[in-house]
């Protein structure tokens, strides 16, 4: 069984460079991601004042759909707007309207510690938008067998960092099932004081799975993509069986 082993944090940057190459090579993957970004864009409320910020932007392609988004990551790659660590953000209190984390939540070893920081920088009513793997039956199978990171549904979450933790100590951590457990299965429900859960939406995306994502082989081209999108519509009433993506929107409650 794959375990959540600790690797040096630089592993992320190795994967960012690899993903960027896949992005340039795979036009279908780009289309699929644009569709995902559009779903995120639809959850941005322009009446909330403040900055729209993505944390953990990695290869950083969200601006194609959300041009006003400030892109950030732990690593200072030239295509990013600024360097940010989720555990210690440089944004002022209440200055951010939307924080977007695309495939980043499951890399946070101490999600509760990061969540406190997100709460600090968000304006009242501001939104935290997470887009994550969904551990349905299909999701578990595919992410376990075809992705290098552990799904780790059985491993306990360490919600808060120990007192000795400094943000710069963050190592490489991955537990693909963490958003499923925390928000879909409700394990974090008692830990969300100060937040309102706006939405927890499992999404069927066989189109994404058959594209091979960034690291797997592509199973087909445009025709398969159209077929899979039709299948996604049929599969959407059965998320526990078929969802592979999870959209979570938390809203900071007014003080
Ligand atoms: C799986 S990648 C996702 C990258 C990008 N959002 C995407 O969808 O392609 C996870 C990203 O989270 C970043 N990351 C991990 N821990 C972080 C932290 N504590 N603060 C900010 N970013 C972090 C990594 O550097 C990496 O770029």
CSV table of N, CA, C and O and ligand atoms in Angstrom, one decimal, residues 9 12-13 15-16 19 33 37 54-61 72-75 84-89 101-108 114 147 149 167 170-173 214 245, ligand 1:
chain,number,residue,atom,x,y,z
A,9,UNK,N,10.6,18.9,0.0
A,9,UNK,CA,9.6,19.8,-0.6
A,9,UNK,C,9.9,20.0,-2.1
A,9,UNK,O,9.0,20.2,-2.8
A,12,UNK,N,7.9,18.8,-5.3
A,12,UNK,CA,6.8,19.6,-5.9
A,12,UNK,C,7.3,20.3,-7.2
A,12,UNK,O,6.7,20.3,-8.2
A,13,UNK,N,8.5,20.9,-7.1
A,13,UNK,CA,9.0,21.6,-8.2
A,13,UNK,C,9.4,20.7,-9.4
A,13,UNK,O,9.2,21.0,-10.5
A,15,UNK,N,7.7,18.0,-10.1
A,15,UNK,CA,6.4,17.7,-10.7
A,15,UNK,C,5.8,18.9,-11.5
A,15,UNK,O,5.2,18.7,-12.5
A,16,UNK,N,6.1,20.1,-11.0
A,16,UNK,CA,5.6,21.3,-11.7
A,16,UNK,C,6.2,21.3,-13.1
A,16,UNK,O,5.5,21.6,-14.1
A,19,UNK,N,4.7,18.6,-15.2
A,19,UNK,CA,3.3,19.0,-15.6
A,19,UNK,C,3.3,20.0,-16.7
A,19,UNK,O,2.4,20.0,-17.6
A,33,UNK,N,-8.9,21.1,-18.5
A,33,UNK,CA,-8.6,22.0,-17.4
A,33,UNK,C,-9.3,23.3,-17.6
A,33,UNK,O,-9.8,23.9,-16.6
A,37,UNK,N,-11.5,25.1,-14.8
A,37,UNK,CA,-11.4,26.5,-14.4
A,37,UNK,C,-12.6,27.3,-14.6
A,37,UNK,O,-12.9,28.2,-13.8
A,54,UNK,N,-4.7,32.5,-6.3
A,54,UNK,CA,-4.6,31.0,-6.3
A,54,UNK,C,-3.3,30.7,-5.5
A,54,UNK,O,-2.3,31.3,-5.7
A,55,UNK,N,-3.4,29.7,-4.6
A,55,UNK,CA,-2.3,29.2,-3.9
A,55,UNK,C,-1.9,27.9,-4.5
A,55,UNK,O,-2.7,27.1,-4.9
A,56,UNK,N,-0.6,27.6,-4.6
A,56,UNK,CA,-0.1,26.4,-5.2
A,56,UNK,C,-0.4,26.3,-6.7
A,56,UNK,O,-0.9,25.3,-7.2
A,57,UNK,N,-0.1,27.4,-7.4
A,57,UNK,CA,-0.5,27.4,-8.8
A,57,UNK,C,0.3,26.5,-9.7
A,57,UNK,O,-0.1,26.2,-10.8
A,58,UNK,N,1.5,26.1,-9.2
A,58,UNK,CA,2.3,25.2,-9.9
A,58,UNK,C,2.7,25.7,-11.3
A,58,UNK,O,3.3,26.7,-11.5
A,59,UNK,N,2.2,24.9,-12.3
A,59,UNK,CA,2.5,25.3,-13.7
A,59,UNK,C,1.7,26.6,-14.1
A,59,UNK,O,2.0,27.2,-15.1
A,60,UNK,N,0.7,26.9,-13.3
A,60,UNK,CA,0.1,28.2,-13.4
A,60,UNK,C,-0.6,28.5,-14.8
A,60,UNK,O,-0.1,29.2,-15.6
A,61,UNK,N,-1.8,28.0,-15.0
A,61,UNK,CA,-2.5,28.2,-16.2
A,61,UNK,C,-3.9,28.8,-16.0
A,61,UNK,O,-4.6,29.0,-17.0
A,72,UNK,N,0.4,32.1,-7.4
A,72,UNK,CA,1.4,32.0,-6.4
A,72,UNK,C,1.8,30.5,-6.2
A,72,UNK,O,1.1,29.6,-6.6
A,73,UNK,N,3.0,30.3,-5.6
A,73,UNK,CA,3.4,28.9,-5.3
A,73,UNK,C,4.5,29.0,-4.3
A,73,UNK,O,5.1,30.1,-4.0
A,74,UNK,N,4.9,27.9,-3.7
A,74,UNK,CA,6.1,27.9,-2.8
A,74,UNK,C,7.3,28.2,-3.6
A,74,UNK,O,8.3,28.7,-3.0
A,75,UNK,N,7.3,27.9,-4.9
A,75,UNK,CA,8.5,28.0,-5.7
A,75,UNK,C,8.4,29.2,-6.6
A,75,UNK,O,7.4,29.6,-7.1
A,84,UNK,N,4.3,32.3,-2.3
A,84,UNK,CA,3.4,32.2,-1.1
A,84,UNK,C,3.4,30.8,-0.5
A,84,UNK,O,3.4,29.8,-1.2
A,85,UNK,N,3.4,30.8,0.8
A,85,UNK,CA,3.3,29.5,1.5
A,85,UNK,C,2.0,29.5,2.3
A,85,UNK,O,1.7,30.4,3.0
A,86,UNK,N,1.2,28.5,2.0
A,86,UNK,CA,-0.2,28.4,2.6
A,86,UNK,C,-0.2,28.6,4.1
A,86,UNK,O,-1.2,29.0,4.7
A,87,UNK,N,0.9,28.2,4.7
A,87,UNK,CA,0.9,28.3,6.2
A,87,UNK,C,1.2,29.7,6.7
A,87,UNK,O,1.1,30.0,7.9
A,88,UNK,N,1.7,30.5,5.8
A,88,UNK,CA,2.1,31.9,6.3
A,88,UNK,C,2.0,32.8,5.1
A,88,UNK,O,3.0,33.0,4.3
A,89,UNK,N,0.9,33.4,4.8
A,89,UNK,CA,0.6,34.2,3.6
A,89,UNK,C,1.1,35.6,3.9
A,89,UNK,O,1.0,36.1,5.0
A,101,UNK,N,-7.6,26.9,-4.5
A,101,UNK,CA,-6.6,25.8,-4.3
A,101,UNK,C,-6.9,24.7,-5.2
A,101,UNK,O,-7.9,24.0,-5.0
A,102,UNK,N,-6.2,24.5,-6.3
A,102,UNK,CA,-6.5,23.4,-7.3
A,102,UNK,C,-5.5,22.3,-7.0
A,102,UNK,O,-4.3,22.5,-7.3
A,103,UNK,N,-6.0,21.2,-6.5
A,103,UNK,CA,-5.1,20.1,-6.2
A,103,UNK,C,-4.0,20.4,-5.2
A,103,UNK,O,-2.8,20.0,-5.4
A,104,UNK,N,-4.3,21.2,-4.2
A,104,UNK,CA,-3.3,21.7,-3.2
A,104,UNK,C,-3.7,21.2,-1.8
A,104,UNK,O,-2.9,20.8,-1.0
A,105,UNK,N,-5.0,21.2,-1.5
A,105,UNK,CA,-5.5,20.8,-0.2
A,105,UNK,C,-4.9,19.5,0.2
A,105,UNK,O,-4.5,19.3,1.4
A,106,UNK,N,-4.9,18.5,-0.7
A,106,UNK,CA,-4.4,17.2,-0.3
A,106,UNK,C,-2.9,17.1,-0.2
A,106,UNK,O,-2.3,16.1,0.2
A,107,UNK,N,-2.2,18.3,-0.4
A,107,UNK,CA,-0.8,18.3,-0.1
A,107,UNK,C,-0.5,19.1,1.3
A,107,UNK,O,0.7,19.3,1.6
A,108,UNK,N,-1.5,19.4,2.0
A,108,UNK,CA,-1.3,20.1,3.2
A,108,UNK,C,-1.3,19.2,4.4
A,108,UNK,O,-2.4,18.6,4.7
A,114,UNK,N,-3.4,25.7,8.1
A,114,UNK,CA,-3.5,26.5,6.8
A,114,UNK,C,-4.9,27.2,6.8
A,114,UNK,O,-5.0,28.4,6.4
A,147,UNK,N,-2.0,6.7,-10.2
A,147,UNK,CA,-1.3,7.9,-9.8
A,147,UNK,C,-0.3,7.6,-8.7
A,147,UNK,O,-0.6,6.8,-7.9
A,149,UNK,N,0.6,9.2,-6.1
A,149,UNK,CA,0.4,9.6,-4.7
A,149,UNK,C,-0.6,8.7,-4.0
A,149,UNK,O,-1.5,8.2,-4.6
A,167,UNK,N,6.5,27.5,9.2
A,167,UNK,CA,6.0,27.3,7.9
A,167,UNK,C,7.1,26.8,6.9
A,167,UNK,O,6.8,26.0,6.0
A,170,UNK,N,7.8,22.9,6.0
A,170,UNK,CA,6.8,22.0,5.3
A,170,UNK,C,7.6,21.1,4.4
A,170,UNK,O,8.5,21.5,3.7
A,171,UNK,N,7.2,19.8,4.4
A,171,UNK,CA,7.8,18.8,3.6
A,171,UNK,C,6.8,18.4,2.5
A,171,UNK,O,5.7,18.9,2.4
A,172,UNK,N,7.2,17.4,1.6
A,172,UNK,CA,6.3,17.0,0.6
A,172,UNK,C,5.3,16.0,1.2
A,172,UNK,O,5.8,14.9,1.8
A,173,UNK,N,4.0,16.3,1.2
A,173,UNK,CA,3.0,15.4,1.8
A,173,UNK,C,1.9,15.2,0.7
A,173,UNK,O,1.6,16.2,0.0
A,214,UNK,N,-1.8,14.4,-16.1
A,214,UNK,CA,-0.4,14.8,-16.4
A,214,UNK,C,0.6,13.7,-16.5
A,214,UNK,O,1.5,13.7,-17.2
A,245,UNK,N,-13.8,14.1,-9.2
A,245,UNK,CA,-13.3,15.4,-8.8
A,245,UNK,C,-14.3,16.0,-7.8
A,245,UNK,O,-15.5,15.6,-7.8
B,1,LIG,C1,-0.5,18.9,-7.4
B,1,LIG,S1,0.3,20.5,-7.5
B,1,LIG,C2,-1.0,21.4,-8.2
B,1,LIG,C3,-0.5,22.6,-9.0
B,1,LIG,C4,-1.6,23.4,-9.8
B,1,LIG,N1,-2.5,24.0,-8.9
B,1,LIG,C5,-2.2,22.5,-10.8
B,1,LIG,O1,-3.4,22.3,-10.7
B,1,LIG,O2,-1.5,22.1,-11.8
B,1,LIG,C6,0.4,21.0,-5.9
B,1,LIG,C7,1.0,22.4,-5.7
B,1,LIG,O3,0.9,22.9,-4.4
B,1,LIG,C8,2.0,23.6,-4.0
B,1,LIG,N2,2.1,23.5,-2.6
B,1,LIG,C9,2.3,22.5,-1.8
B,1,LIG,N3,2.4,22.9,-0.5
B,1,LIG,C10,2.2,24.2,-0.5
B,1,LIG,C11,2.2,25.2,0.6
B,1,LIG,N4,2.4,24.9,1.8
B,1,LIG,N5,1.9,26.5,0.2
B,1,LIG,C12,1.8,26.8,-1.1
B,1,LIG,N6,1.8,25.9,-2.1
B,1,LIG,C13,2.0,24.6,-1.8
B,1,LIG,C14,3.1,22.8,-4.7
B,1,LIG,O4,4.3,23.5,-4.9
B,1,LIG,C15,2.5,22.5,-6.1
B,1,LIG,O5,2.7,23.5,-7.0
